[in-house]
Steps between C-alpha positions, in 0.01 A plus 500: 500500500233767519136485610377520140712223335624148577877456503629370170186589299489778245269789591166479324342779295149618587250346262201681351207364306395642160242735647757642741741545210230700322451724802875567518510573127210748531685668789807548277721265707540239228799659327709529816402187693234275358709355216773402746267272699505133410181360344261329739420137449133416485337321790457193283869491407605538862270218601661268241857589603696240704498548873879533499708633210835359399735562788235700687454473874176538702622844587528576130137395445381731771692787349374432150128537566424828682151654471454746206562859591243777447549762234547772758776306678672422170489865400653608830774233492613526140457855380879565514690164479429139393353281776773344720761580238393213275617537139206610287534224238507191724272387786657422840663161547264402778203579281637286217557210737146518638344506156688198371596425148146444381338815632341734244523871572187711467621826355364822362724605208667834540398777266757540217705815507347764278164322473190716521349485851178305522194639671421440865197295405721267291738455795213420732343252259834320452571485872152377587521235228833379639354461848182331376269787594243665277485873452207660678231637269497878463261680733158566358458846357316738727141540402430827324309746720135497430317824433175600665200289420292637214213723604161334495221747429203498733200309379176680410345361818787631715485839331125529561543408866783752542298784344203426725727521803653827377157662466418439867846539660583768753833685487702250702350198324574665168858572609549133581357396165740732316798378701429137415359550151600251227243605242767573234861414425639817662480325836797280406754781476389742769664568834197679642151572377433873548154553645528877551540746785355822636208644690213271600239764407678685219389814323704405196600168353805486273506207257824401329588226256711225660779459757859559395812336638511699824127460558538125450783490755323710764139401439395869489375713210690793353834485680828628363527806278151462351351486849693806610370696202143382563521609864623842387215528249241413765656740750468781246120472530496435876475119491712225660491124468493455877188712569308576182588255223495127438741377230453177307582344162288325240746207506613375840809302391798625304509396132846367401727778380228757575326410177137596438251251645321265264119511460472174695702642789286814507181294495626285788610791720263791432215357716720562806532868409128539438427347842751737663321797344163371620630451855698826534242727330742779401363842407703502176754286318825615340614244241865519389627317196350395167399142559367574851272765350395272215423215742304708748299686234460207262648679198796478264534878460840662540595669824534828316132488408390382846679756717377856560136407561278326754383141454274298726515146635195323637577308817246352740227730368720814517651714226859579592683779311817374327793717387766356268863615506854388417681240706776641726755270333415658165534848649850411622592414141310794350520796743334730247169319558492600869311817409212297355507270801468805725189602306350155560566524873337842517196362318467217752540737794222732381237226470224530758 
């Protein structure tokens, strides 16, 4: 007699329920072990079985009703040989005695050889149905990410109040207004509003069109290759952005894809530029780029017809000379136009 069996009783095979059989089948153990395990009687059938089978002893009853084994234990015990050496086609004698002649076996039919494998979901549904459990509902689909809320244009009352504040703002107040401005839809896509930079009492003011990608990232005007070329142009006439020049744009936020600003965007942003000019009082203004020149001078003329001569802008009761030239980004694409740009710089430098 051993510690696991009662003397005179046949060794019992480990019993698995339908769901455990499914797990073993999904693990690929079914072909080598699962089909050799005797079917498990249902709890109801075991309850109806006689307390003692024909010729069975109390020891036989104890041996015939061990607790079901877990799938992991079954896999470890039977991956190589049948459990306890029991023939694969007949349940152990002790198990038959415990069930009695009237016991009904609860079985899961084996898959026929050569049959197409069913899906995992079909296995799970069948196993859950056999154990009286319902399949859990599929998890709810993740909600689609929501885009930014649509831009709501400022009301006429809000616009009027903002313009009144702009007309009386000092430099730092104006800077704060630009930084937090939501007067047009460009505020939704910007990283930084670009107020401008340079001398606090400039001799020249350079006005560009709108920030590009690098300007949007850094919050500074004319950085990158265009800024390097502009600095070289100013240095050629003895000017620098740190000591002599203030640089700003008509539009303070980058338009998507560097497109041209819309009329509504220009109308919303240009009051900031006009207030900057009134506060800084530059001796002259160099405007670079077509739409910047058209906005500042209130014209739709081409840049070719505007450059090469002196215009004037009235600001706070003063007439400020304005020189129009090509944008540095255009000069990088069209180096042949640098000669005309040099002429424009010389014209601005000779103004008294």
